[in-house]
Tab-separated table of C-alpha atoms in Angstrom:
chain	number	residue	atom	x	y	z
M	1	MET	CA	20.754	18.568	-12.746
M	2	ALA	CA	20.629	21.035	-15.624
M	3	LEU	CA	17.107	21.891	-16.786
M	4	THR	CA	16.508	22.603	-20.456
M	5	SER	CA	15.190	26.044	-21.427
M	6	ASN	CA	11.758	24.505	-22.062
M	7	GLN	CA	11.772	22.868	-18.632
M	8	ARG	CA	12.803	26.153	-16.974
M	9	GLY	CA	9.849	27.892	-18.591
M	10	LEU	CA	7.491	25.180	-17.445
M	11	ARG	CA	8.960	25.363	-13.960
M	12	LYS	CA	8.254	29.110	-13.757
M	13	ARG	CA	4.617	28.516	-14.638
M	14	PHE	CA	4.543	25.703	-12.079
M	15	LEU	CA	5.816	27.892	-9.256
M	16	VAL	CA	3.052	30.415	-9.868
M	17	THR	CA	0.391	27.751	-9.346
M	18	LEU	CA	2.080	25.701	-6.630
M	19	SER	CA	0.014	27.066	-3.737
M	20	VAL	CA	-3.311	26.204	-5.332
M	21	ALA	CA	-1.991	22.841	-6.533
M	22	VAL	CA	-1.315	21.623	-3.009
M	23	ILE	CA	-4.749	22.721	-1.825
M	24	GLY	CA	-6.430	20.985	-4.756
M	25	LEU	CA	-4.516	17.808	-4.075
M	26	ALA	CA	-6.578	16.918	-1.024
M	27	ALA	CA	-9.773	16.634	-2.997
M	28	GLY	CA	-8.426	15.314	-6.278
M	29	VAL	CA	-5.487	13.030	-5.634
M	30	ALA	CA	-4.142	12.015	-2.289
M	31	GLY	CA	-6.391	13.030	0.587
M	32	TRP	CA	-3.721	14.908	2.520
M	33	GLN	CA	-4.400	15.461	6.197
M	34	LEU	CA	-3.526	18.850	7.653
M	35	TRP	CA	-1.020	18.447	10.463
M	36	PRO	CA	0.080	21.471	12.549
M	37	HIS	CA	3.862	21.024	12.250
M	38	GLU	CA	6.767	21.479	9.873
M	39	CYS	CA	5.382	18.986	7.325
M	40	GLY	CA	2.408	21.209	6.527
M	41	GLU	CA	0.020	19.183	4.384
M	42	ALA	CA	1.962	15.925	4.846
M	43	GLN	CA	2.318	13.557	7.770
M	44	LEU	CA	5.347	13.582	10.063
M	45	ASN	CA	7.104	10.247	10.311
M	46	ASP	CA	8.918	9.194	13.481
M	47	LYS	CA	10.244	12.369	15.125
M	48	ALA	CA	13.765	10.959	15.294
M	49	ASP	CA	13.740	10.504	11.522
M	50	GLY	CA	12.121	13.889	10.933
M	51	GLU	CA	10.649	12.917	7.548
M	52	CYS	CA	7.487	14.135	5.862
M	53	ILE	CA	5.634	11.191	4.317
M	54	GLY	CA	2.525	10.794	2.185
M	55	ILE	CA	1.252	10.955	-1.387
M	56	THR	CA	1.517	13.728	-3.973
M	57	ASP	CA	1.190	14.313	-7.693
M	58	GLY	CA	4.468	16.218	-7.494
M	59	ALA	CA	3.139	19.480	-6.087
M	60	TYR	CA	4.209	18.825	-2.505
M	61	VAL	CA	7.997	18.475	-2.166
M	62	PHE	CA	9.108	16.208	0.661
M	63	ASN	CA	12.697	17.460	0.981
M	64	ASP	CA	13.649	20.812	2.489
M	65	PRO	CA	17.127	21.830	1.267
M	66	ASP	CA	17.453	24.263	4.165
M	67	LYS	CA	17.628	21.250	6.506
M	68	ALA	CA	20.409	19.518	4.574
M	69	LYS	CA	23.458	18.558	6.626
M	70	THR	CA	26.006	19.202	3.860
M	71	PRO	CA	26.216	21.356	0.710
M	72	THR	CA	26.195	18.158	-1.353
M	73	ASP	CA	22.974	16.981	0.287
M	74	ARG	CA	21.432	20.400	-0.265
M	75	LYS	CA	22.196	20.251	-3.988
M	76	ILE	CA	20.769	16.743	-4.242
M	77	MET	CA	17.579	17.809	-2.440
M	78	GLU	CA	17.189	20.761	-4.779
M	79	ASN	CA	17.551	18.419	-7.741
M	80	ILE	CA	15.018	15.994	-6.253
M	81	ASN	CA	12.535	18.842	-5.915
M	82	ASP	CA	13.185	19.912	-9.504
M	83	VAL	CA	12.359	16.401	-10.760
M	84	GLN	CA	9.187	16.318	-8.654
M	85	LYS	CA	8.126	19.543	-10.304
M	86	LEU	CA	8.705	18.063	-13.751
M	87	ILE	CA	6.534	15.096	-12.782
M	88	LYS	CA	3.850	17.531	-11.624
M	89	ILE	CA	3.991	19.351	-14.962
M	90	GLU	CA	3.626	16.070	-16.867
M	91	ASN	CA	0.745	14.955	-14.657
M	92	ASP	CA	-1.060	18.246	-15.226
M	93	ALA	CA	-0.554	17.945	-18.972
M	94	VAL	CA	-2.142	14.490	-18.878
M	95	THR	CA	-5.237	15.645	-17.011
M	96	ALA	CA	-5.624	18.713	-19.217
M	97	GLY	CA	-5.096	16.953	-22.524
M	98	SER	CA	-6.766	13.562	-22.215
M	99	SER	CA	-9.897	12.065	-20.720
M	100	ARG	CA	-8.363	8.583	-20.908
M	101	TYR	CA	-5.651	8.173	-18.324
M	102	VAL	CA	-4.850	5.851	-15.448
M	103	LYS	CA	-2.772	6.242	-12.318
M	104	VAL	CA	0.436	4.494	-11.313
M	105	ALA	CA	1.971	5.011	-7.856
M	106	LEU	CA	5.727	5.176	-7.284
M	107	LEU	CA	6.089	3.733	-3.765
M	108	MET	CA	9.515	4.167	-2.149
M	109	PRO	CA	11.493	6.290	0.328
M	110	LEU	CA	11.800	9.808	-1.087
M	111	THR	CA	13.569	11.191	2.000
M	112	VAL	CA	16.327	10.035	4.337
M	113	SER	CA	16.398	9.962	8.119
M	114	GLN	CA	18.039	12.758	10.074
M	115	ALA	CA	19.189	10.250	12.679
M	116	ARG	CA	20.068	6.931	11.017
M	117	PRO	CA	21.742	5.764	7.815
M	118	PRO	CA	19.123	4.774	5.231
M	119	ALA	CA	18.831	1.653	3.083
M	120	ILE	CA	18.417	3.915	0.028
M	121	LEU	CA	20.777	6.881	-0.151
M	122	LEU	CA	19.725	10.427	-0.994
M	123	ARG	CA	21.582	10.323	-4.317
M	124	GLU	CA	19.832	7.061	-5.162
M	125	ILE	CA	16.460	8.711	-4.513
M	126	LEU	CA	17.376	11.385	-7.041
M	127	HIS	CA	18.432	8.788	-9.599
M	128	SER	CA	15.218	6.818	-9.024
M	129	LEU	CA	13.055	9.873	-9.649
M	130	GLU	CA	15.019	10.830	-12.752
M	131	GLY	CA	14.573	7.354	-14.207
M	132	SER	CA	10.875	7.386	-13.351
M	133	TYR	CA	10.370	10.746	-15.001
M	134	VAL	CA	12.186	9.674	-18.175
M	135	ALA	CA	9.933	6.598	-18.395
M	136	LEU	CA	6.825	8.723	-17.734
M	137	HIS	CA	7.743	11.209	-20.450
M	138	ARG	CA	8.538	8.440	-22.941
M	139	ALA	CA	5.297	6.653	-22.065
M	140	ASN	CA	3.156	9.702	-22.757
M	141	HIS	CA	5.038	11.136	-25.728
M	142	SER	CA	6.326	8.141	-27.715
M	143	PRO	CA	5.228	4.630	-28.741
M	144	ALA	CA	8.202	3.092	-26.882
M	145	PHE	CA	5.921	1.055	-24.579
M	146	GLY	CA	2.720	0.937	-26.577
M	147	ASP	CA	0.372	3.432	-28.194
M	148	PRO	CA	0.239	6.581	-26.022
M	149	SER	CA	-3.088	7.591	-27.548
M	150	ALA	CA	-4.713	4.454	-26.112
M	151	VAL	CA	-4.348	5.610	-22.516
M	152	LYS	CA	-2.064	8.135	-20.796
M	153	ILE	CA	-0.157	7.580	-17.548
M	154	GLN	CA	-0.244	9.780	-14.466
M	155	LEU	CA	2.465	9.080	-11.876
M	156	LEU	CA	1.747	9.695	-8.174
M	157	LEU	CA	4.656	9.826	-5.707
M	158	VAL	CA	4.299	7.959	-2.410
M	159	ASN	CA	6.981	8.703	0.156
M	160	GLN	CA	7.241	5.908	2.727
M	161	GLY	CA	10.161	7.513	4.515
M	162	SER	CA	13.474	5.784	5.112
M	163	ARG	CA	11.874	3.119	7.344
M	164	GLN	CA	9.500	2.257	4.450
M	165	ASN	CA	6.203	2.747	6.267
M	166	ALA	CA	3.767	-0.066	5.470
M	167	ASP	CA	1.020	0.520	8.044
M	168	PRO	CA	-2.441	-0.427	6.697
M	169	ASP	CA	-3.702	3.150	7.017
M	170	PHE	CA	-0.742	4.394	5.015
M	171	ILE	CA	-1.152	1.795	2.243
M	172	ASP	CA	-4.905	2.434	2.192
M	173	GLY	CA	-4.059	6.015	1.277
M	174	ILE	CA	-2.562	4.702	-1.972
M	175	LEU	CA	-5.768	2.881	-2.831
M	176	LYS	CA	-7.809	6.030	-2.216
M	177	ILE	CA	-6.206	7.840	-5.143
M	178	SER	CA	-8.119	5.521	-7.485
M	179	GLN	CA	-11.108	7.052	-9.292
M	180	MET	CA	-13.873	5.455	-11.375
M	181	ASN	CA	-12.652	6.851	-14.699
M	182	HIS	CA	-8.995	7.109	-13.712
M	183	PRO	CA	-8.189	4.045	-11.627
M	184	LEU	CA	-4.987	3.139	-9.858
M	185	VAL	CA	-3.764	0.228	-11.977
M	186	ALA	CA	-0.223	-0.476	-10.718
M	187	VAL	CA	2.385	0.324	-8.078
M	188	VAL	CA	6.077	0.491	-9.002
M	189	GLY	CA	9.344	0.968	-7.117
M	190	LEU	CA	8.673	-0.583	-3.679
M	191	GLY	CA	12.003	0.501	-2.209
M	192	ALA	CA	14.652	-1.803	-0.763
M	193	SER	CA	14.296	-5.421	0.387
M	194	VAL	CA	13.184	-4.883	3.990
M	195	PRO	CA	10.362	-6.620	5.919
M	196	ASN	CA	7.986	-3.737	5.194
M	197	THR	CA	8.435	-4.331	1.463
M	198	LYS	CA	6.793	-7.728	1.847
M	199	THR	CA	4.126	-6.275	4.153
M	200	ALA	CA	3.189	-3.617	1.605
M	201	ALA	CA	3.298	-6.079	-1.311
M	202	ASP	CA	1.059	-8.582	0.474
M	203	TYR	CA	-1.453	-5.858	1.346
M	204	LEU	CA	-1.601	-4.488	-2.183
M	205	ALA	CA	-1.835	-7.968	-3.726
M	206	GLN	CA	-4.810	-8.813	-1.519
M	207	ARG	CA	-6.529	-5.813	-3.055
M	208	GLY	CA	-5.675	-6.826	-6.597
M	209	ILE	CA	-2.997	-4.224	-7.385
M	210	PRO	CA	-0.151	-5.452	-9.658
M	211	MET	CA	3.351	-4.284	-8.702
M	212	VAL	CA	6.744	-3.958	-10.378
M	213	SER	CA	9.707	-3.656	-8.028
M	214	ALA	CA	12.795	-1.807	-9.211
M	215	VAL	CA	15.728	-2.750	-6.974
M	216	ALA	CA	14.408	-5.169	-4.320
M	217	SER	CA	16.303	-8.427	-4.839
M	218	ALA	CA	15.616	-10.632	-1.779
M	219	ASP	CA	14.665	-14.140	-2.870
M	220	SER	CA	11.745	-14.131	-0.426
M	221	LEU	CA	10.098	-11.453	-2.615
M	222	THR	CA	10.399	-13.303	-5.917
M	223	HIS	CA	7.315	-15.512	-5.553
M	224	LEU	CA	4.771	-13.118	-4.071
M	225	PRO	CA	1.441	-12.819	-5.894
M	226	LEU	CA	1.060	-9.912	-8.337
M	227	LEU	CA	4.678	-8.844	-7.858
M	228	TRP	CA	7.060	-8.693	-10.807
M	229	SER	CA	10.630	-7.398	-10.655
M	230	VAL	CA	13.067	-5.833	-13.102
M	231	SER	CA	15.937	-6.534	-10.688
M	232	PRO	CA	17.778	-9.859	-10.571
M	233	SER	CA	17.237	-11.888	-7.404
M	234	ASN	CA	20.030	-12.433	-4.894
M	235	THR	CA	20.336	-16.012	-6.104
M	236	GLU	CA	20.798	-14.747	-9.670
M	237	TYR	CA	23.479	-12.337	-8.469
M	238	ALA	CA	25.257	-15.160	-6.618
M	239	VAL	CA	25.088	-17.408	-9.683
M	240	ARG	CA	26.737	-14.625	-11.713
M	241	LEU	CA	29.495	-14.274	-9.110
M	242	LYS	CA	30.082	-18.024	-9.218
M	243	SER	CA	30.439	-17.880	-12.990
M	244	PHE	CA	32.946	-15.060	-12.588
M	245	LEU	CA	34.983	-16.986	-9.997
M	246	ASP	CA	34.878	-20.238	-11.957
M	247	GLN	CA	36.431	-18.491	-14.953
M	248	GLN	CA	39.463	-17.193	-13.040
M	249	HIS	CA	42.156	-19.062	-11.174
M	250	VAL	CA	43.389	-16.536	-8.598
M	251	LEU	CA	40.696	-16.165	-5.923
M	252	ARG	CA	40.045	-19.423	-4.080
M	253	SER	CA	39.322	-18.878	-0.384
M	254	GLY	CA	36.482	-16.771	0.970
M	255	VAL	CA	34.387	-15.880	3.992
M	256	ILE	CA	30.869	-14.438	4.286
M	257	VAL	CA	30.560	-11.194	6.267
M	258	TYR	CA	26.881	-10.503	6.916
M	259	ASP	CA	24.573	-8.063	8.694
M	260	ARG	CA	22.743	-9.935	11.464
M	261	ASN	CA	19.791	-7.510	11.459
M	262	PRO	CA	16.340	-8.836	10.406
M	263	ASP	CA	16.863	-7.497	6.885
M	264	LEU	CA	15.389	-9.447	3.960
M	265	PHE	CA	18.160	-8.343	1.600
M	266	THR	CA	21.134	-9.250	3.753
M	267	GLN	CA	19.636	-12.514	5.041
M	268	SER	CA	18.710	-13.609	1.542
M	269	LEU	CA	22.092	-12.647	0.109
M	270	ALA	CA	24.029	-14.511	2.801
M	271	GLN	CA	21.947	-17.620	2.095
M	272	ALA	CA	22.472	-17.232	-1.656
M	273	TYR	CA	26.235	-17.058	-1.078
M	274	HIS	CA	26.082	-20.294	0.890
M	275	ASP	CA	23.924	-22.024	-1.703
M	276	GLN	CA	25.842	-20.939	-4.786
M	277	LEU	CA	29.391	-20.230	-3.584
M	278	GLY	CA	29.800	-22.883	-0.914
M	279	LEU	CA	32.906	-24.344	-2.569
M	280	TYR	CA	34.680	-21.019	-2.107
M	281	VAL	CA	33.620	-20.464	1.526
M	282	LYS	CA	36.470	-21.774	3.698
M	283	PHE	CA	35.895	-20.051	7.046
M	284	PRO	CA	33.023	-19.438	9.504
M	285	ASP	CA	30.619	-16.612	8.700
M	286	GLN	CA	31.403	-13.271	10.350
M	287	PRO	CA	28.361	-11.266	11.578
M	288	PHE	CA	28.119	-7.562	12.337
M	289	GLN	CA	25.303	-5.330	13.596
M	290	GLY	CA	24.489	-3.019	10.710
M	291	SER	CA	23.186	0.506	10.987
M	292	THR	CA	20.293	0.656	8.553
M	293	ILE	CA	17.394	-0.915	10.441
M	294	ASN	CA	16.581	0.809	13.745
M	295	THR	CA	19.775	1.978	15.420
M	296	PRO	CA	23.072	3.478	14.313
M	297	ALA	CA	26.015	1.111	14.163
M	298	ALA	CA	28.185	0.972	17.261
M	299	PRO	CA	31.728	2.334	16.952
M	300	ASP	CA	34.311	-0.217	15.794
M	301	ILE	CA	31.654	-2.793	14.890
M	302	PHE	CA	34.061	-4.306	12.376
M	303	PHE	CA	37.015	-4.667	14.778
M	304	PRO	CA	36.387	-8.358	15.638
M	305	VAL	CA	35.511	-9.109	12.017
M	306	VAL	CA	38.735	-7.602	10.690
M	307	THR	CA	40.784	-9.377	13.369
M	308	ASN	CA	39.317	-12.726	12.322
M	309	LEU	CA	39.866	-11.935	8.631
M	310	CYS	CA	43.559	-11.395	9.282
M	311	ASN	CA	43.699	-14.663	11.203
M	312	ALA	CA	42.153	-16.398	8.163
M	313	ALA	CA	44.490	-14.574	5.771
M	314	ASN	CA	47.416	-16.222	7.576
M	315	ASP	CA	45.921	-19.708	7.375
M	316	PRO	CA	48.669	-22.026	6.047
M	317	ASN	CA	46.334	-24.238	4.009
M	318	ALA	CA	43.782	-21.877	2.434
M	319	PRO	CA	44.777	-18.262	3.109
M	320	LEU	CA	41.801	-15.947	2.827
M	321	ASP	CA	41.776	-13.817	-0.329
M	322	MET	CA	38.148	-12.707	-0.677
M	323	VAL	CA	35.135	-11.574	1.313
M	324	PHE	CA	31.494	-12.110	0.301
M	325	TYR	CA	29.790	-9.021	1.701
M	326	ALA	CA	26.111	-9.388	2.652
M	327	GLY	CA	25.331	-5.942	3.989
M	328	ARG	CA	23.977	-2.557	3.005
M	329	VAL	CA	25.991	0.080	1.149
M	330	ALA	CA	25.623	2.400	4.165
M	331	ASP	CA	27.812	0.010	6.198
M	332	LEU	CA	30.267	-0.730	3.403
M	333	GLY	CA	32.230	2.494	3.875
M	334	PRO	CA	33.055	1.873	7.550
M	335	PHE	CA	33.983	-1.728	6.712
M	336	VAL	CA	36.404	-0.640	3.984
M	337	GLU	CA	37.932	1.961	6.306
M	338	ALA	CA	38.462	-0.742	8.938
M	339	LEU	CA	40.142	-2.975	6.349
M	340	LYS	CA	42.540	-0.198	5.369
M	341	THR	CA	44.103	-0.345	8.857
M	342	ARG	CA	44.134	-4.143	9.245
M	343	THR	CA	47.327	-5.732	10.503
M	344	CYS	CA	47.548	-8.040	7.474
M	345	ARG	CA	47.562	-5.290	4.853
M	346	GLN	CA	50.387	-7.046	3.029
M	347	ARG	CA	47.899	-9.726	1.980
M	348	PRO	CA	45.618	-8.506	-0.853
M	349	LEU	CA	41.900	-8.924	-0.298
M	350	THR	CA	39.026	-8.800	-2.793
M	351	MET	CA	35.534	-8.009	-1.554
M	352	LEU	CA	32.573	-9.151	-3.654
M	353	VAL	CA	29.495	-6.939	-3.337
M	354	VAL	CA	25.934	-7.009	-4.719
M	355	THR	CA	24.043	-3.774	-5.364
M	356	SER	CA	21.709	-2.013	-7.781
M	357	GLY	CA	23.589	1.263	-7.396
M	358	PHE	CA	27.210	0.993	-8.493
M	359	ALA	CA	27.670	4.775	-8.324
M	360	GLY	CA	26.592	4.662	-4.670
M	361	VAL	CA	29.299	2.104	-3.919
M	362	GLN	CA	31.896	4.270	-5.653
M	363	ASP	CA	30.848	7.305	-3.627
M	364	THR	CA	30.870	5.302	-0.393
M	365	VAL	CA	34.270	3.592	-0.621
M	366	GLY	CA	36.141	6.367	-2.417
M	367	ASP	CA	39.496	5.928	-4.136
M	368	LEU	CA	41.136	2.579	-3.369
M	369	ARG	CA	44.237	3.120	-5.487
M	370	GLY	CA	47.319	2.221	-3.484
M	371	GLU	CA	45.301	0.000	-1.134
M	372	THR	CA	45.503	-3.792	-0.964
M	373	ILE	CA	41.716	-3.965	-1.203
M	374	LYS	CA	39.721	-4.426	-4.380
M	375	LEU	CA	35.974	-4.573	-4.852
M	376	GLY	CA	34.163	-6.701	-7.405
M	377	VAL	CA	30.638	-5.306	-7.682
M	378	ALA	CA	27.834	-7.365	-9.221
M	379	THR	CA	25.227	-4.814	-10.206
M	380	SER	CA	22.056	-4.551	-12.219
M	381	ALA	CA	21.738	-2.181	-15.151
M	382	ASP	CA	25.186	-0.648	-14.835
M	383	PRO	CA	25.569	2.380	-17.131
M	384	LEU	CA	29.352	1.961	-17.203
M	385	SER	CA	29.106	-1.338	-19.038
M	386	LEU	CA	26.000	-0.364	-21.029
M	387	GLY	CA	27.544	2.953	-22.089
M	388	ARG	CA	30.509	1.225	-23.704
M	389	ASN	CA	28.180	0.152	-26.500
M	390	GLU	CA	29.858	-3.242	-26.616
M	391	PRO	CA	28.331	-6.280	-28.333
M	392	GLY	CA	25.374	-7.419	-26.282
M	393	THR	CA	24.363	-3.895	-25.192
M	394	PRO	CA	20.542	-3.966	-24.864
M	395	PRO	CA	18.839	-2.429	-27.907
M	396	GLY	CA	16.634	-0.308	-25.629
M	397	TYR	CA	19.506	1.367	-23.804
M	398	GLU	CA	20.436	4.002	-26.378
M	399	ALA	CA	16.854	5.304	-26.680
M	400	PHE	CA	16.663	5.567	-22.894
M	401	ARG	CA	19.991	7.378	-22.637
M	402	ALA	CA	19.071	9.803	-25.425
M	403	GLU	CA	15.862	10.756	-23.600
M	404	TYR	CA	17.704	10.985	-20.286
M	405	TYR	CA	20.149	13.527	-21.688
M	406	ALA	CA	17.403	15.325	-23.621
M	407	GLN	CA	15.687	16.011	-20.292
M	408	GLY	CA	18.829	17.729	-18.954
M	409	PHE	CA	19.935	15.003	-16.539
M	410	ASN	CA	23.599	15.203	-17.531
M	411	ASP	CA	25.352	17.303	-14.929
M	412	SER	CA	27.971	14.783	-13.753
M	413	PRO	CA	29.512	11.403	-14.637
M	414	ASN	CA	27.656	9.805	-11.708
M	415	SER	CA	24.269	11.287	-12.624
M	416	LEU	CA	23.091	7.994	-14.103
M	417	ASP	CA	23.279	4.643	-12.299
M	418	GLY	CA	21.442	1.379	-11.740
M	419	PHE	CA	18.713	3.080	-9.706
M	420	THR	CA	17.983	5.380	-12.635
M	421	ILE	CA	17.726	2.491	-15.064
M	422	SER	CA	15.824	0.104	-12.782
M	423	HIS	CA	13.138	2.655	-11.898
M	424	HIS	CA	12.803	3.619	-15.542
M	425	ASP	CA	12.370	-0.042	-16.441
M	426	ALA	CA	9.830	-0.683	-13.677
M	427	LEU	CA	7.520	2.051	-14.965
M	428	ALA	CA	8.185	1.036	-18.585
M	429	THR	CA	7.109	-2.525	-17.745
M	430	ALA	CA	3.918	-1.390	-16.023
M	431	THR	CA	3.154	0.919	-18.953
M	432	GLN	CA	3.485	-1.852	-21.515
M	433	ALA	CA	1.054	-4.030	-19.541
M	434	ILE	CA	-1.350	-1.065	-19.255
M	435	ARG	CA	-1.257	-0.438	-22.994
M	436	LEU	CA	-1.981	-4.107	-23.739
M	437	ALA	CA	-4.908	-3.983	-21.316
M	438	ALA	CA	-6.264	-0.926	-23.162
M	439	ILE	CA	-6.552	-2.776	-26.488
M	440	GLY	CA	-10.225	-3.211	-27.417
M	441	ARG	CA	-11.351	-0.625	-24.845
M	442	PRO	CA	-11.928	2.532	-26.881
M	443	THR	CA	-14.076	4.264	-24.271
M	444	GLN	CA	-13.132	2.755	-20.919
M	445	ALA	CA	-9.785	2.826	-19.118
M	446	PRO	CA	-8.399	-0.555	-18.008
M	447	ASN	CA	-8.521	-1.371	-14.304
M	448	ALA	CA	-5.944	-3.069	-12.074
M	449	GLU	CA	-7.329	-6.557	-12.772
M	450	ASP	CA	-7.106	-5.961	-16.531
M	451	VAL	CA	-3.506	-4.825	-16.215
M	452	ALA	CA	-2.465	-7.702	-13.943
M	453	GLY	CA	-3.713	-10.134	-16.563
M	454	GLN	CA	-1.340	-8.736	-19.193
M	455	PHE	CA	2.011	-9.324	-17.480
M	456	GLY	CA	2.022	-12.902	-18.748
M	457	HIS	CA	2.050	-11.487	-22.290
M	458	LEU	CA	5.163	-9.364	-21.707
M	459	ASN	CA	7.417	-11.719	-23.645
M	460	LEU	CA	8.107	-12.710	-27.245
M	461	ALA	CA	6.474	-9.987	-29.384
M	462	TYR	CA	5.632	-7.912	-26.286
M	463	ALA	CA	8.916	-8.235	-24.387
M	464	VAL	CA	9.705	-4.874	-22.799
M	465	PRO	CA	12.390	-2.830	-24.672
M	466	ALA	CA	13.870	-1.679	-21.375
M	467	ALA	CA	17.146	0.133	-20.800
M	468	SER	CA	18.661	-2.820	-18.923
M	469	GLY	CA	17.666	-5.439	-21.490
M	470	THR	CA	14.785	-6.820	-23.485
M	471	LEU	CA	12.797	-8.068	-20.506
M	472	SER	CA	10.378	-10.988	-20.469
M	473	PHE	CA	7.989	-11.874	-17.659
M	474	ARG	CA	5.846	-14.817	-16.595
M	475	SER	CA	2.203	-14.589	-15.622
M	476	GLU	CA	2.878	-15.876	-12.095
M	477	GLY	CA	5.251	-13.015	-11.232
M	478	GLY	CA	8.923	-13.091	-10.304
M	479	THR	CA	12.049	-11.599	-11.827
M	480	ALA	CA	12.470	-10.702	-15.473
M	481	THR	CA	14.659	-12.651	-17.849
M	482	GLY	CA	16.923	-10.958	-20.351
M	483	GLU	CA	18.882	-8.630	-18.042
M	484	PRO	CA	22.696	-8.975	-17.942
M	485	ILE	CA	24.554	-8.722	-14.617
M	486	PRO	CA	27.888	-6.946	-15.104
M	487	ILE	CA	30.707	-7.108	-12.561
M	488	GLU	CA	32.628	-3.864	-12.141
M	489	GLN	CA	35.917	-3.418	-10.287
M	490	ILE	CA	36.982	-0.720	-7.857
M	491	GLY	CA	40.642	-0.539	-6.887
């Protein structure tokens, strides 16, 4: 990430005051507890994971680049810390320059485990923070999502760790950042679709806090109270894949390969495949034990799966030509590597994948040129398709991209992906509801109940001009309408 000269100057001033900022945080923002170990003012998550978790206004950085396993991870951690510092600078500017501001919490994993593959990759954490910061800066310095003079936004960062901690004491810590004149009015992000996502959402809803999820797509999360989503649901992804398959006449015979772990995302996606793509499923489902819940994957977990796929590929009546993958990106790389050495390599195979982070899939599977494997990736808010500026490109995308590059986030072709856009759009959506709730309140900041009541107005004249599309929402919650689902090809 390349910081602008203005940002570098601000960062220097930030570093001078960092030590006092962390001390002041305990009283003013997050109620840190002092723990005598390597996490300092934060809490230590499970020792095997080795993650520092908790709440900060940006002053406390959760990632230590000195503990990175690779030079690439070190660079990403350094960039994550840089974005946190920019968020801290913006938060300080809000408190110094306005008496009317409210708090929004970004709840998600901001670190990865030292021992187990995560559901959200380190690069995706960086992209999520970049998108959140761009939305925060736009919210406080432009009328993109309502009048910024009505009420400013302060963004607090809540690191759940890679296991997405949802213990009541931990979630209660989020509620404690609320103040009489500066209340907590929304929670955004919410991480990946795992059981703890629902646990956290239920707990927050019971306490009247509206939420906007960024990338969680499990169908079981789409009808929870006070939860709105800028991501398509797994059923919506599967419907898009069906439309894609119905319009071509090459791929006809598929099988579902799914992670058997108790994972809301993979379970929901496998069911959505069955419900929407049943006519294309010709063979029994193939399970595997994925690595992103509690234990690392066993060696050669895909050996029996690949053997059965080759058996199906040689079927005389409906030879297998595609796989519907219902697993995490962390397990996709090993699966692709296993397919590269399959005995039936002479038979081409297309794998259909659903993800919010297309760049993460590209990084994971690498170059497939010369292989008899292709990937068709259904993704939300894909910058590759949006950046082509083709007819149908959302009108809000160009303004988002201009601000993204203006903030210096332009150091590589993969610096912007669906996680960037989805987290930007989640905070943009919450901001627009906050600004509507502030109308007619010249002296008092809106509270969480006021904000929750405005999501049903985020349509028609108040549809959100998000980067992924012009998004409309219903009062009862659920996924947004108005977001296209592109399908990109690898290989």
